[in-house]
PDB file of C-alpha atoms in Angstrom:
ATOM      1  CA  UNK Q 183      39.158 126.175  15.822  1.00 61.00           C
ATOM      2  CA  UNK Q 184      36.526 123.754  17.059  1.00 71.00           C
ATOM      3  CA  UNK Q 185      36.130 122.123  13.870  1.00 86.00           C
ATOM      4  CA  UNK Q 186      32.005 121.859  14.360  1.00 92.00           C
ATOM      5  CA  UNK Q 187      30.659 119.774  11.540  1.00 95.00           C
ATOM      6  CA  UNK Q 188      28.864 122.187   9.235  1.00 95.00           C
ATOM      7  CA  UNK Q 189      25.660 120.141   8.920  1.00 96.00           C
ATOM      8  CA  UNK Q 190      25.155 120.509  12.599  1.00 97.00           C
ATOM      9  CA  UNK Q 191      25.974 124.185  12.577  1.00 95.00           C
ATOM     10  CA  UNK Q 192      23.275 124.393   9.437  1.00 97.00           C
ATOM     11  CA  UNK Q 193      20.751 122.196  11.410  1.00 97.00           C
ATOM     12  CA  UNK Q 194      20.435 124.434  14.678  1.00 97.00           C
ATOM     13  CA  UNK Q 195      20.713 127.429  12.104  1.00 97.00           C
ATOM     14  CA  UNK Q 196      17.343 126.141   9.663  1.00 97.00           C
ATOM     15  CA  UNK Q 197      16.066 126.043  13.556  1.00 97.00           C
ATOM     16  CA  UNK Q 198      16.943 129.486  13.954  1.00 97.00           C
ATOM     17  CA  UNK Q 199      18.107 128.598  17.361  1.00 97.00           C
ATOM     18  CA  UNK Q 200      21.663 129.515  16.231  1.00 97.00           C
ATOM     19  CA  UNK Q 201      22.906 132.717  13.949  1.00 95.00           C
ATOM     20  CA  UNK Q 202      25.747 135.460  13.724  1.00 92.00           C
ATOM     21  CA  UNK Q 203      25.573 138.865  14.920  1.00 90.00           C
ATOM     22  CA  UNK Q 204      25.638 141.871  12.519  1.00 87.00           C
ATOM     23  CA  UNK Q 205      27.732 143.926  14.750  1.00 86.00           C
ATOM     24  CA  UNK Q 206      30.778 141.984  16.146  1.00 83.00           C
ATOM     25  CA  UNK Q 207      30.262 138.768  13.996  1.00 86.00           C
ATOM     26  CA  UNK Q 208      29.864 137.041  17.165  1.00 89.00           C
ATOM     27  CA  UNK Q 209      27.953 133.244  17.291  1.00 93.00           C
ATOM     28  CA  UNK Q 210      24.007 133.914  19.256  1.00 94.00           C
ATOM     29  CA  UNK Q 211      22.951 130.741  20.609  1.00 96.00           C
ATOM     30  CA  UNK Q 212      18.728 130.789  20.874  1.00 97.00           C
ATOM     31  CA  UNK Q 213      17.412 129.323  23.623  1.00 96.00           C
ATOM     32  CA  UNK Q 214      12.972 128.970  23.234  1.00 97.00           C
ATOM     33  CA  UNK Q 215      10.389 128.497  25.198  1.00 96.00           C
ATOM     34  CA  UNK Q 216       7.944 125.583  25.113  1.00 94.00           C
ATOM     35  CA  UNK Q 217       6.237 127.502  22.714  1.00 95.00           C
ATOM     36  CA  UNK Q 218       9.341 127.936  20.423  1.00 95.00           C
ATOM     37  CA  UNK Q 219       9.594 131.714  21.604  1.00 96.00           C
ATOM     38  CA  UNK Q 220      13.023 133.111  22.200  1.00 95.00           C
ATOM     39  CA  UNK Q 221      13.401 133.555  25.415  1.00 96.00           C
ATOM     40  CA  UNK Q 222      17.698 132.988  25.951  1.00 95.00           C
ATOM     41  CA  UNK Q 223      20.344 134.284  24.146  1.00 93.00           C
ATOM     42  CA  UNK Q 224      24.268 133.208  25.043  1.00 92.00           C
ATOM     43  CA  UNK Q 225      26.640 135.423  22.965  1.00 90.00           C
ATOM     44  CA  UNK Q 226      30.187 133.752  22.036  1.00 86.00           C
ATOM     45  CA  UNK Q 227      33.007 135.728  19.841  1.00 83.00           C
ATOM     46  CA  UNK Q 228      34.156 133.489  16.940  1.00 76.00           C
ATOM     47  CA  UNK Q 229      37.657 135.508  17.394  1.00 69.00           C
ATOM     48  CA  UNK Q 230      40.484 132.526  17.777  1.00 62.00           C
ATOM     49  CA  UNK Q 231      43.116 134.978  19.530  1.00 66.00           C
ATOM     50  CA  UNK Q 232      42.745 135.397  23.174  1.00 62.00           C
ATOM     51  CA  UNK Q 233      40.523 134.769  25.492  1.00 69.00           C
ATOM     52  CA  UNK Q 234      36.633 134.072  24.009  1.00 72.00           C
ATOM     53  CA  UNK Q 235      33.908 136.640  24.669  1.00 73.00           C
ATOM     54  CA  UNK Q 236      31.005 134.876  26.282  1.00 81.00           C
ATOM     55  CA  UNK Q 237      28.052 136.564  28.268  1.00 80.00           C
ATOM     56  CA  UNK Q 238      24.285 135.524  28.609  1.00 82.00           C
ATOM     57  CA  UNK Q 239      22.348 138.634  26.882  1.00 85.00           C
ATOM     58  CA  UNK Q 240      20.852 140.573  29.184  1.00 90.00           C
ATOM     59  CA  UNK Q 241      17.139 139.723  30.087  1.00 91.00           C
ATOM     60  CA  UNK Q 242      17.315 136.416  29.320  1.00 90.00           C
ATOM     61  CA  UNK Q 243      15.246 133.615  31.286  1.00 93.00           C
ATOM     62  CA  UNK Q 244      18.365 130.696  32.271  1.00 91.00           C
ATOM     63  CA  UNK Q 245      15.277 128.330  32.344  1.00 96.00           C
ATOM     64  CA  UNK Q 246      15.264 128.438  28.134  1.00 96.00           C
ATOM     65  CA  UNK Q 247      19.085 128.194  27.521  1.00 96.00           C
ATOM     66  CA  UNK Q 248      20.208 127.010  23.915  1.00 97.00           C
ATOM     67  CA  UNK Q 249      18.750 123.489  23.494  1.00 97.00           C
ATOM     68  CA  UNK Q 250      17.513 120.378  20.935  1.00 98.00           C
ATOM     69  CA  UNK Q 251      14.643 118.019  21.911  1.00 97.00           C
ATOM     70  CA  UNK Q 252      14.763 114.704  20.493  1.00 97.00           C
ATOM     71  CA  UNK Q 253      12.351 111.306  20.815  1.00 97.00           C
ATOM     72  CA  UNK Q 254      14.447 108.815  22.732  1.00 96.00           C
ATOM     73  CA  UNK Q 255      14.143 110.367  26.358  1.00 94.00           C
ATOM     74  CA  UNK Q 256      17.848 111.207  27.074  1.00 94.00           C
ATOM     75  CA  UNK Q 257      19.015 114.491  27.760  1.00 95.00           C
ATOM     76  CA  UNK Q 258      22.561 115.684  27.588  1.00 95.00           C
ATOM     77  CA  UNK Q 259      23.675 118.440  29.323  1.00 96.00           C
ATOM     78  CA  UNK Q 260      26.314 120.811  28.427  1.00 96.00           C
ATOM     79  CA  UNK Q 261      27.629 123.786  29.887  1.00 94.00           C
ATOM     80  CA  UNK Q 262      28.311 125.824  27.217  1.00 93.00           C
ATOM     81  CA  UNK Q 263      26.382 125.559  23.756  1.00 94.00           C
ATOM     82  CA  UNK Q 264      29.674 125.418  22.286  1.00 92.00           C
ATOM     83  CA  UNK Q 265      30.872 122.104  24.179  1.00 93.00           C
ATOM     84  CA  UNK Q 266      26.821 120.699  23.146  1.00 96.00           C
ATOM     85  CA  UNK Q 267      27.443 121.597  19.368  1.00 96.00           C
ATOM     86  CA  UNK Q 268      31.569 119.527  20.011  1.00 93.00           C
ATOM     87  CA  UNK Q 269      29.643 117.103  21.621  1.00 94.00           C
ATOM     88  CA  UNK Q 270      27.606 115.817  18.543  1.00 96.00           C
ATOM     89  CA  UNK Q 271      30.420 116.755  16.056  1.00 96.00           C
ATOM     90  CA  UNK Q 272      32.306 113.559  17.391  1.00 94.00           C
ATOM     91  CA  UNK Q 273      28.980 111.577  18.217  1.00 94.00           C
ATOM     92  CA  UNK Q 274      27.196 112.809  14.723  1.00 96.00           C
ATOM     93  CA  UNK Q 275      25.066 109.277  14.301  1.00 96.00           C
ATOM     94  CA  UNK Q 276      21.354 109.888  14.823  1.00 96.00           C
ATOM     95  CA  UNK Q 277      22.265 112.809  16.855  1.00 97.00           C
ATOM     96  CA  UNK Q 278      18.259 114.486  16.141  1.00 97.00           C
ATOM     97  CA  UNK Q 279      17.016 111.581  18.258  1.00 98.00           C
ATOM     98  CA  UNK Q 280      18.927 112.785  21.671  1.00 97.00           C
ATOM     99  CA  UNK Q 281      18.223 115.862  23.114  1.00 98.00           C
ATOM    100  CA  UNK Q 282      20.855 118.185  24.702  1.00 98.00           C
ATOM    101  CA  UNK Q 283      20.873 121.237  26.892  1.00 98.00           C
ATOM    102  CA  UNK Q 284      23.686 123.989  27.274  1.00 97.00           C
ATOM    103  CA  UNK Q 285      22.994 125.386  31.026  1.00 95.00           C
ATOM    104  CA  UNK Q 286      25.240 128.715  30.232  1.00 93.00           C
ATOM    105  CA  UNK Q 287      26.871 127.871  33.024  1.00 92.00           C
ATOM    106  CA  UNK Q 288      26.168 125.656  35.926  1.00 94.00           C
ATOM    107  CA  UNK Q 289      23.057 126.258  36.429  1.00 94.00           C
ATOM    108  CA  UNK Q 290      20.117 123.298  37.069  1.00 95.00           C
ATOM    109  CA  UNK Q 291      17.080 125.493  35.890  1.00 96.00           C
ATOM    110  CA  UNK Q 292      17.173 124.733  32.135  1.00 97.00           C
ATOM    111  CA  UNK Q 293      17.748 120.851  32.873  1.00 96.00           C
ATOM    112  CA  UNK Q 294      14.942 121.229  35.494  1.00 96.00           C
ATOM    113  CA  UNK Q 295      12.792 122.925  33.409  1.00 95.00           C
ATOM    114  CA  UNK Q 296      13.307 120.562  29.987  1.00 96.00           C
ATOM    115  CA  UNK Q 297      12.783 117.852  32.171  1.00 95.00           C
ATOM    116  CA  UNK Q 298       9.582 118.874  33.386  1.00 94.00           C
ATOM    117  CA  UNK Q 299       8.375 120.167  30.404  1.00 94.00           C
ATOM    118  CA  UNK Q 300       9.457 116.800  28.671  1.00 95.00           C
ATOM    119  CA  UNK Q 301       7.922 114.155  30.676  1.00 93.00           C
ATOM    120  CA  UNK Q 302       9.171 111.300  27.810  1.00 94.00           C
ATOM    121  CA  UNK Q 303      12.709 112.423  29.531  1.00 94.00           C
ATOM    122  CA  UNK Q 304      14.165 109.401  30.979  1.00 91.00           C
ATOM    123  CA  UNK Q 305      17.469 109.542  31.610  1.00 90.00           C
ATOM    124  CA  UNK Q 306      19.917 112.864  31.938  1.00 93.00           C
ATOM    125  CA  UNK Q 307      23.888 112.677  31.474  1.00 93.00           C
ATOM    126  CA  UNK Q 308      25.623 115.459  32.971  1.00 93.00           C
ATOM    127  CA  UNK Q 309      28.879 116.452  30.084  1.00 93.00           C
ATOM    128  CA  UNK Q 310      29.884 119.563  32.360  1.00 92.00           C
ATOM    129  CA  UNK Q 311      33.598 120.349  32.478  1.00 90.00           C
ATOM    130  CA  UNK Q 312      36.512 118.350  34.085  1.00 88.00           C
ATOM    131  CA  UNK Q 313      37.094 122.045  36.300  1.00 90.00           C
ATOM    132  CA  UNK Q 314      36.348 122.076  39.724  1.00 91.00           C
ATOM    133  CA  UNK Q 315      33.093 124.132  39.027  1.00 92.00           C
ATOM    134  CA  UNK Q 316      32.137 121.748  36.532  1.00 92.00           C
ATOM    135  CA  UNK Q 317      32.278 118.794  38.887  1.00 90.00           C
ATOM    136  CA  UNK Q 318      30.601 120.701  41.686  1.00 93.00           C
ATOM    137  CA  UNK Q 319      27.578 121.327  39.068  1.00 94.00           C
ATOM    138  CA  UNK Q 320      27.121 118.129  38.305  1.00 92.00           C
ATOM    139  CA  UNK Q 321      26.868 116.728  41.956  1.00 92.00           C
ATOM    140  CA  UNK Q 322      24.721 119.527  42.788  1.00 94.00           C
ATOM    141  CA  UNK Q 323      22.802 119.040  39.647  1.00 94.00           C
ATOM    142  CA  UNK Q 324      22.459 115.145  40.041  1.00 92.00           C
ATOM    143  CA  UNK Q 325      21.313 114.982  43.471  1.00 92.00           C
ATOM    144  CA  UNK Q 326      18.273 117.258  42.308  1.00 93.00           C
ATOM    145  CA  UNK Q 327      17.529 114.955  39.527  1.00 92.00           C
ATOM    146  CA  UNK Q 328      17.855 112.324  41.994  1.00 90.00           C
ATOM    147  CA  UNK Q 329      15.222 114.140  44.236  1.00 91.00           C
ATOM    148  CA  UNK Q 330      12.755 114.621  41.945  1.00 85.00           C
ATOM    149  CA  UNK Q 331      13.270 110.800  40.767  1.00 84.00           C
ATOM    150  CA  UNK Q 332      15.131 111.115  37.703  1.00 83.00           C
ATOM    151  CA  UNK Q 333      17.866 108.855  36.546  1.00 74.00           C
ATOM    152  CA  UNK Q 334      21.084 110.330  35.711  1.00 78.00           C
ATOM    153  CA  UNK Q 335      24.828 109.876  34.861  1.00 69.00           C
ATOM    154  CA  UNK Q 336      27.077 112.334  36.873  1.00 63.00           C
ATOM    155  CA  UNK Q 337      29.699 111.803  34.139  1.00 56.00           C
ATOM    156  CA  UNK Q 338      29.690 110.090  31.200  1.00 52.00           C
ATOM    157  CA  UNK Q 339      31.693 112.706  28.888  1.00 45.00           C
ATOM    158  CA  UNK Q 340      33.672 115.303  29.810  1.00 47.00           C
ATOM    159  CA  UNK Q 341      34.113 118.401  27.188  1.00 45.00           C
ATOM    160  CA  UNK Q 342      37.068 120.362  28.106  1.00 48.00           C
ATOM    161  CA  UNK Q 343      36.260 124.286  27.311  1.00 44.00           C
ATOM    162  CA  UNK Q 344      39.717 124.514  25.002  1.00 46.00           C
ATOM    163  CA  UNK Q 345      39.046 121.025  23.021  1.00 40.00           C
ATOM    164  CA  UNK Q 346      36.607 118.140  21.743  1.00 39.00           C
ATOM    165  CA  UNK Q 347      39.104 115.389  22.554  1.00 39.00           C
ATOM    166  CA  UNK Q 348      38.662 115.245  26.276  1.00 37.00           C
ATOM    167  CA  UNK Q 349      36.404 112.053  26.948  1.00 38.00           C
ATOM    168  CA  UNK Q 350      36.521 109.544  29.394  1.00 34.00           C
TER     169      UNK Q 350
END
């Protein structure tokens, strides 16, 4: 239903940051550790009727939520690793070179935690939802970044959680 490019689906699956369950056939977003260690796993059902399945496996460290490094110090943030993977579907051209981070939520601590352990990190846009959560994350979110010194875009593009063609 999202229409994710398959390259990109095949990229973050090489990484093994991405597979499919056995069991339910749902889609396991890997998050890793700075030494590529899975330490996050975010569970979403690829079922099209209804209302999605989505839960954070239990045990799982928010600090290492689903994420991509790059070399060209920005860092997009995402709330879900299914609005990240939308995201670089419609913005496919040298999309290796950004990196990205799907919080899981709303949470700061894995854009904290990338940030610190990526000093070459220069510049953070928050992507979170056009919801009122969404928008409450991101000011929350930016004014930390802001604390500890780091540039960043409250909202640059906004990735509704039922489409890719919400952008402003």
């Amino acid at each position: 239903r999202r229409g994710i490019d398959r390259d990109i689906v095949t990229a973050f699956a090489r990484a093994k940051l991405l597979y499919e369950d056995a069991e339910y056939h749902n889609a396991v977003f890997v998050g890793t550790d700075a030494d590529g260690v899975a330490r996050h796993a975010h569970k979403r059902s690829t079922n099209s009727e209804g209302k999605a399945f989505r839960l954070n496996v239990e045990g799982s460290n928010p600090k290492h939520s689903f994420h991509h490094i790059g070399t060209d110090g920005r860092l997009y943030v995402f709330e879900a690793p299914i609005d990240l993977l939308s995201y670089i579907t419609l913005n496919p051209e040298n999309w290796q070179e950004h990196s990205y981070v799907a919080c899981c939520g709303t949470s700061s601590h894995p854009v904290l935690e990338l940030v610190a352990q990526h000093p070459e990190i220069k510049a953070v846009y928050l992507c979170l939802d056009n919801d009122e959560a969404g928008q409450k994350a991101a000011g929350r979110i930016s004014k930390q970044l802001t604390e500890n010194g780091m540039e960043n875009e409250e909202k640059i593009t906004v990735i509704n959680s039922d489409r890719t063609d919400n952008t402003r």
